[in-house]
Amino acid sequence: MTAVLTADAVTKQFAKDDEAIVALREFDLDIEEGSFVTLLGRSGCGKSTLLNMLAGLTAPSTGRVRYRDRTLSGPDTSIGYLTQHDTLMPGRDVLRNVEMPLEIKGVPAAERRRVAAELIERVGLGGFEKHYPRELSGGMRRRASLARMLAGAPETLLMDEPFGALDAQLRTELQEELLRLWQGSGQTVVFVTHDIEEALLLGDRVVVLGKLGRILLDRKIGLSRPRSADESRVDPEFVALHRELSASLKGDAS
Ligand SMILES: Nc1ncnc2c1ncn2[C@@H]1O[C@H](COP(=O)(O)OP(=O)(O)OP(=O)(O)O)[C@@H](O)[C@H]1O
């Protein structure tokens, strides 16, 4: 396998009131180029800390993160990161936020407007182009952030629970849209979720994380695509995988 992103014996600890908090210990992971990997884990197991390191935003305490053949030492334009918190620019409306990565690349105004408008439509925000972030709901801001990340067409996409705050219908629509955009793109996606069904509907591979980022299960998912949520729920293979992932999450005792 050609690994595009690698965590190599990564440990991350934080200092808090003179005490060391270990978030991740001796963590190893290879992400294959062009794959869609979902990281599944309960709250506090170190998923966001891991993504921050995979994005080059936080340095590991020990160990290293490699992107292709280089050690990552800061943010990289090849890697798009949709964080859990809002990073839209408050002084820009939706259209100008989504255009930002294209602006940075020097794409001419008419072209970037066209690409941004299409993505805004795809994430279901058509009609809100002129709205400022403060005028949007939390879910709408997430969708605008998603469109902005996609506008940059990064080689690798890191996504931290992007659809967690959305209603079920919208969540399904955006999962499907994301898969449509990803398939055939050659892009690599690392998608964090705590939802077993979401992990299975999206991933080629699901990595289940336990405390301190311990890998509880690393499972290839051979389910055919497209995977509809309604049909999957009654598919015996899907149900068996769901059970397996659920058991591995529950088994994280130590
Ligand atoms: N900046 C920080 N300072 C101190 N402790 C931190 C910091 N960031 C994370 N931690 C700790 O590291 C651990 C892992 O946190 P992290 O946010 O990575 O978990 P998570 O799996 O993403 O959780 P959630 O699903 O709730 O977002 C937690 O115990 C958390 O308290």
Tab-separated table of C-alpha atoms and ligand atoms in Angstrom:
chain	number	residue	atom	x	y	z
A	1	MET	CA	0.000	0.000	0.000
A	2	THR	CA	1.149	3.558	-0.667
A	3	ALA	CA	0.733	5.481	2.565
A	4	VAL	CA	0.069	9.169	2.080
A	5	LEU	CA	-0.146	9.983	5.769
A	6	THR	CA	1.632	8.148	8.566
A	7	ALA	CA	1.653	8.494	12.339
A	8	ASP	CA	4.805	6.928	13.615
A	9	ALA	CA	4.950	6.123	17.360
A	10	VAL	CA	3.144	9.371	18.136
A	11	THR	CA	2.618	10.384	21.747
A	12	LYS	CA	0.912	13.623	22.710
A	13	GLN	CA	0.724	14.981	26.189
A	14	PHE	CA	-0.554	18.279	27.484
A	15	ALA	CA	0.487	20.132	30.617
A	16	LYS	CA	-2.367	21.166	32.900
A	17	ASP	CA	-1.749	22.655	36.357
A	18	ASP	CA	1.693	21.048	36.545
A	19	GLU	CA	0.241	17.695	35.632
A	20	ALA	CA	0.807	15.860	32.368
A	21	ILE	CA	-2.318	14.707	30.534
A	22	VAL	CA	-1.582	12.010	27.991
A	23	ALA	CA	-4.036	12.209	25.085
A	24	LEU	CA	-2.411	9.668	22.796
A	25	ARG	CA	0.266	7.100	23.480
A	26	GLU	CA	2.680	5.456	21.013
A	27	PHE	CA	0.184	5.670	18.198
A	28	ASP	CA	0.863	4.171	14.764
A	29	LEU	CA	-1.318	4.543	11.675
A	30	ASP	CA	-0.853	4.415	7.903
A	31	ILE	CA	-3.444	5.999	5.650
A	32	GLU	CA	-3.510	4.632	2.141
A	33	GLU	CA	-3.598	7.078	-0.746
A	34	GLY	CA	-7.097	7.533	-2.198
A	35	SER	CA	-8.834	5.703	0.636
A	36	PHE	CA	-11.721	6.804	2.837
A	37	VAL	CA	-10.830	5.961	6.414
A	38	THR	CA	-13.217	6.544	9.278
A	39	LEU	CA	-11.863	6.878	12.794
A	40	LEU	CA	-14.440	5.793	15.317
A	41	GLY	CA	-14.093	6.405	19.011
A	42	ARG	CA	-15.837	7.601	22.119
A	43	SER	CA	-15.549	11.110	23.456
A	44	GLY	CA	-12.121	11.922	24.848
A	45	CYS	CA	-10.162	9.085	23.233
A	46	GLY	CA	-7.913	11.528	21.387
A	47	LYS	CA	-9.520	11.773	17.936
A	48	SER	CA	-9.302	15.564	17.612
A	49	THR	CA	-5.794	15.580	19.040
A	50	LEU	CA	-4.820	13.031	16.410
A	51	LEU	CA	-6.390	15.010	13.556
A	52	ASN	CA	-4.664	18.189	14.740
A	53	MET	CA	-1.372	16.343	14.434
A	54	LEU	CA	-2.246	14.785	11.068
A	55	ALA	CA	-3.042	18.318	9.865
A	56	GLY	CA	0.304	19.608	11.100
A	57	LEU	CA	-1.380	22.058	13.489
A	58	THR	CA	-0.015	20.455	16.665
A	59	ALA	CA	3.374	18.811	17.005
A	60	PRO	CA	3.586	15.386	18.637
A	61	SER	CA	5.414	15.260	21.987
A	62	THR	CA	7.370	12.294	20.669
A	63	GLY	CA	7.215	10.366	17.414
A	64	ARG	CA	6.431	11.956	14.063
A	65	VAL	CA	3.780	12.452	11.428
A	66	ARG	CA	4.778	12.020	7.803
A	67	TYR	CA	2.964	13.315	4.755
A	68	ARG	CA	4.247	11.528	1.670
A	69	ASP	CA	8.020	11.551	2.071
A	70	ARG	CA	8.330	14.478	4.448
A	71	THR	CA	7.915	14.969	8.174
A	72	LEU	CA	5.008	17.315	8.805
A	73	SER	CA	6.131	20.360	10.756
A	74	GLY	CA	3.244	22.748	10.108
A	75	PRO	CA	0.020	23.144	8.110
A	76	ASP	CA	0.251	22.009	4.500
A	77	THR	CA	-1.803	23.284	1.567
A	78	SER	CA	-2.250	19.684	0.336
A	79	ILE	CA	-4.239	18.901	3.471
A	80	GLY	CA	-7.707	20.349	4.066
A	81	TYR	CA	-8.960	20.263	7.637
A	82	LEU	CA	-12.536	20.678	8.777
A	83	THR	CA	-12.190	21.203	12.511
A	84	GLN	CA	-14.873	20.702	15.114
A	85	HIS	CA	-15.073	24.412	15.820
A	86	ASP	CA	-16.047	27.190	13.517
A	87	THR	CA	-13.299	28.849	11.512
A	88	LEU	CA	-15.371	30.881	9.062
A	89	MET	CA	-14.264	34.503	8.675
A	90	PRO	CA	-16.962	36.612	10.406
A	91	GLY	CA	-16.446	39.602	8.111
A	92	ARG	CA	-17.042	37.639	4.914
A	93	ASP	CA	-20.348	36.390	3.618
A	94	VAL	CA	-20.807	32.712	2.688
A	95	LEU	CA	-19.747	33.196	-0.934
A	96	ARG	CA	-16.558	35.039	-0.016
A	97	ASN	CA	-15.731	32.500	2.690
A	98	VAL	CA	-16.078	29.618	0.256
A	99	GLU	CA	-14.035	31.484	-2.352
A	100	MET	CA	-11.132	31.941	0.036
A	101	PRO	CA	-9.003	28.890	-0.850
A	102	LEU	CA	-9.413	29.745	-4.542
A	103	GLU	CA	-8.427	33.334	-3.888
A	104	ILE	CA	-5.266	32.123	-2.157
A	105	LYS	CA	-4.463	29.996	-5.206
A	106	GLY	CA	-4.890	33.038	-7.461
A	107	VAL	CA	-7.932	31.700	-9.351
A	108	PRO	CA	-9.590	34.533	-11.379
A	109	ALA	CA	-12.703	36.073	-9.784
A	110	ALA	CA	-15.308	34.791	-12.256
A	111	GLU	CA	-14.022	31.223	-12.039
A	112	ARG	CA	-13.853	31.180	-8.256
A	113	ARG	CA	-17.357	32.602	-8.022
A	114	ARG	CA	-18.614	29.824	-10.294
A	115	VAL	CA	-16.896	27.041	-8.302
A	116	ALA	CA	-17.960	28.506	-4.950
A	117	ALA	CA	-21.574	28.956	-6.059
A	118	GLU	CA	-21.745	25.342	-7.232
A	119	LEU	CA	-20.367	24.008	-3.940
A	120	ILE	CA	-22.723	26.220	-1.929
A	121	GLU	CA	-25.585	24.699	-3.885
A	122	ARG	CA	-24.260	21.169	-3.319
A	123	VAL	CA	-24.165	21.588	0.449
A	124	GLY	CA	-27.732	22.908	0.399
A	125	LEU	CA	-26.970	26.566	1.090
A	126	GLY	CA	-28.246	27.996	-2.193
A	127	GLY	CA	-29.824	31.388	-1.462
A	128	PHE	CA	-27.550	32.085	1.510
A	129	GLU	CA	-24.536	33.313	-0.475
A	130	LYS	CA	-24.815	36.834	0.925
A	131	HIS	CA	-25.378	35.809	4.528
A	132	TYR	CA	-22.673	36.355	7.124
A	133	PRO	CA	-21.707	33.519	9.492
A	134	ARG	CA	-23.538	35.189	12.413
A	135	GLU	CA	-26.742	35.037	10.370
A	136	LEU	CA	-26.546	31.244	9.938
A	137	SER	CA	-27.463	28.325	12.185
A	138	GLY	CA	-24.707	26.082	13.550
A	139	GLY	CA	-25.490	23.391	10.968
A	140	MET	CA	-25.433	25.940	8.159
A	141	ARG	CA	-22.037	27.192	9.281
A	142	ARG	CA	-20.746	23.603	9.218
A	143	ARG	CA	-21.972	23.231	5.670
A	144	ALA	CA	-20.372	26.515	4.625
A	145	SER	CA	-17.099	25.321	6.184
A	146	LEU	CA	-17.411	22.043	4.282
A	147	ALA	CA	-17.934	23.897	0.997
A	148	ARG	CA	-14.931	26.086	1.764
A	149	MET	CA	-12.714	23.084	2.408
A	150	LEU	CA	-13.886	21.380	-0.798
A	151	ALA	CA	-13.265	24.568	-2.793
A	152	GLY	CA	-9.553	24.211	-2.167
A	153	ALA	CA	-9.662	20.668	-3.670
A	154	PRO	CA	-6.955	19.436	-1.263
A	155	GLU	CA	-5.339	16.052	-1.932
A	156	THR	CA	-6.194	14.938	1.557
A	157	LEU	CA	-9.258	15.825	3.615
A	158	LEU	CA	-9.351	15.576	7.391
A	159	MET	CA	-12.825	15.929	8.846
A	160	ASP	CA	-13.680	16.056	12.529
A	161	GLU	CA	-17.304	15.005	13.105
A	162	PRO	CA	-18.483	17.272	10.296
A	163	PHE	CA	-22.111	16.181	10.330
A	164	GLY	CA	-22.630	15.640	14.052
A	165	ALA	CA	-24.774	18.740	14.546
A	166	LEU	CA	-27.071	18.196	11.578
A	167	ASP	CA	-30.542	16.724	11.481
A	168	ALA	CA	-30.768	13.129	10.232
A	169	GLN	CA	-32.098	13.967	6.773
A	170	LEU	CA	-29.474	16.589	6.057
A	171	ARG	CA	-26.770	14.361	7.419
A	172	THR	CA	-27.705	11.605	4.973
A	173	GLU	CA	-27.801	14.083	2.090
A	174	LEU	CA	-24.364	15.448	2.911
A	175	GLN	CA	-22.859	11.996	3.432
A	176	GLU	CA	-24.073	11.085	-0.050
A	177	GLU	CA	-22.808	14.347	-1.505
A	178	LEU	CA	-19.399	13.876	0.089
A	179	LEU	CA	-19.143	10.366	-1.358
A	180	ARG	CA	-20.165	11.630	-4.801
A	181	LEU	CA	-17.446	14.276	-4.674
A	182	TRP	CA	-14.859	11.846	-3.336
A	183	GLN	CA	-15.450	8.915	-5.689
A	184	GLY	CA	-13.099	9.063	-8.631
A	185	SER	CA	-11.351	12.152	-7.225
A	186	GLY	CA	-8.298	10.260	-5.963
A	187	GLN	CA	-8.553	12.254	-2.731
A	188	THR	CA	-7.751	10.654	0.592
A	189	VAL	CA	-10.254	11.206	3.405
A	190	VAL	CA	-9.806	10.729	7.136
A	191	PHE	CA	-13.198	11.163	8.763
A	192	VAL	CA	-13.735	11.198	12.522
A	193	THR	CA	-17.060	10.159	13.970
A	194	HIS	CA	-18.509	8.560	17.076
A	195	ASP	CA	-21.417	7.159	15.095
A	196	ILE	CA	-21.026	3.492	14.090
A	197	GLU	CA	-23.530	3.670	11.261
A	198	GLU	CA	-21.858	6.729	9.779
A	199	ALA	CA	-18.449	5.050	10.007
A	200	LEU	CA	-19.781	2.034	8.104
A	201	LEU	CA	-21.751	3.950	5.490
A	202	LEU	CA	-18.716	6.012	4.538
A	203	GLY	CA	-15.502	4.118	5.130
A	204	ASP	CA	-13.352	1.708	3.107
A	205	ARG	CA	-11.767	1.059	6.433
A	206	VAL	CA	-12.862	1.739	9.986
A	207	VAL	CA	-10.293	2.198	12.731
A	208	VAL	CA	-11.802	1.964	16.207
A	209	LEU	CA	-9.938	3.947	18.836
A	210	GLY	CA	-10.025	3.355	22.561
A	211	LYS	CA	-8.515	5.191	25.470
A	212	LEU	CA	-5.254	7.034	24.706
A	213	GLY	CA	-5.819	6.272	21.034
A	214	ARG	CA	-5.266	2.556	21.424
A	215	ILE	CA	-6.404	0.805	18.238
A	216	LEU	CA	-9.154	-1.602	19.242
A	217	LEU	CA	-10.036	-2.721	15.749
A	218	ASP	CA	-8.791	-1.951	12.251
A	219	ARG	CA	-11.326	-3.291	9.784
A	220	LYS	CA	-11.522	-3.192	5.991
A	221	ILE	CA	-15.107	-2.611	4.866
A	222	GLY	CA	-15.977	-4.497	1.717
A	223	LEU	CA	-19.615	-3.384	1.496
A	224	SER	CA	-20.533	-2.384	-2.048
A	225	ARG	CA	-21.256	1.255	-2.872
A	226	PRO	CA	-23.468	3.205	-2.933
A	227	ARG	CA	-24.589	2.245	0.557
A	228	SER	CA	-28.016	3.502	1.404
A	229	ALA	CA	-28.741	3.922	5.102
A	230	ASP	CA	-32.217	2.420	4.774
A	231	GLU	CA	-31.088	-0.671	2.885
A	232	SER	CA	-27.936	-1.141	4.953
A	233	ARG	CA	-29.886	-1.401	8.184
A	234	VAL	CA	-31.424	-4.645	6.973
A	235	ASP	CA	-28.324	-5.993	5.210
A	236	PRO	CA	-26.958	-8.923	7.265
A	237	GLU	CA	-23.326	-8.057	6.424
A	238	PHE	CA	-23.834	-4.467	7.562
A	239	VAL	CA	-25.615	-5.581	10.717
A	240	ALA	CA	-22.789	-8.010	11.556
A	241	LEU	CA	-20.169	-5.290	11.065
A	242	HIS	CA	-22.215	-2.905	13.184
A	243	ARG	CA	-22.279	-5.474	15.954
A	244	GLU	CA	-18.543	-6.080	15.680
A	245	LEU	CA	-17.698	-2.375	15.906
A	246	SER	CA	-20.119	-1.862	18.755
A	247	ALA	CA	-18.573	-4.743	20.696
A	248	SER	CA	-15.067	-3.411	20.174
A	249	LEU	CA	-16.095	0.056	21.415
A	250	LYS	CA	-17.718	-1.433	24.498
A	251	GLY	CA	-14.751	-3.659	25.204
A	252	ASP	CA	-12.415	-0.764	25.908
A	253	ALA	CA	-12.157	-1.380	29.619
A	254	SER	CA	-8.528	-0.599	30.442
B	1	LIG	N1	-5.169	21.567	24.857
B	1	LIG	C1	-5.385	20.607	25.747
B	1	LIG	N2	-4.941	20.734	27.012
B	1	LIG	C2	-5.115	19.747	27.921
B	1	LIG	N3	-5.740	18.583	27.659
B	1	LIG	C3	-6.196	18.391	26.410
B	1	LIG	C4	-6.047	19.385	25.396
B	1	LIG	N4	-6.612	18.914	24.259
B	1	LIG	C5	-7.109	17.686	24.542
B	1	LIG	N5	-6.847	17.381	25.836
B	1	LIG	C6	-7.204	16.107	26.513
B	1	LIG	O1	-6.811	15.041	25.658
B	1	LIG	C7	-7.808	14.013	25.663
B	1	LIG	C8	-8.290	13.750	24.265
B	1	LIG	O2	-9.025	14.886	23.780
B	1	LIG	P1	-9.593	14.964	22.296
B	1	LIG	O3	-10.265	16.293	22.138
B	1	LIG	O4	-8.528	14.633	21.339
B	1	LIG	O5	-10.677	13.795	22.307
B	1	LIG	P2	-11.808	13.406	21.235
B	1	LIG	O6	-11.730	11.941	21.068
B	1	LIG	O7	-11.669	14.252	20.011
B	1	LIG	O8	-13.135	13.783	21.991
B	1	LIG	P3	-14.569	14.314	21.417
B	1	LIG	O9	-15.144	13.162	20.625
B	1	LIG	O10	-15.335	14.603	22.657
B	1	LIG	O11	-14.295	15.519	20.574
B	1	LIG	C9	-8.886	14.462	26.635
B	1	LIG	O12	-8.625	13.871	27.880
B	1	LIG	C10	-8.695	15.962	26.719
B	1	LIG	O13	-9.072	16.455	27.962
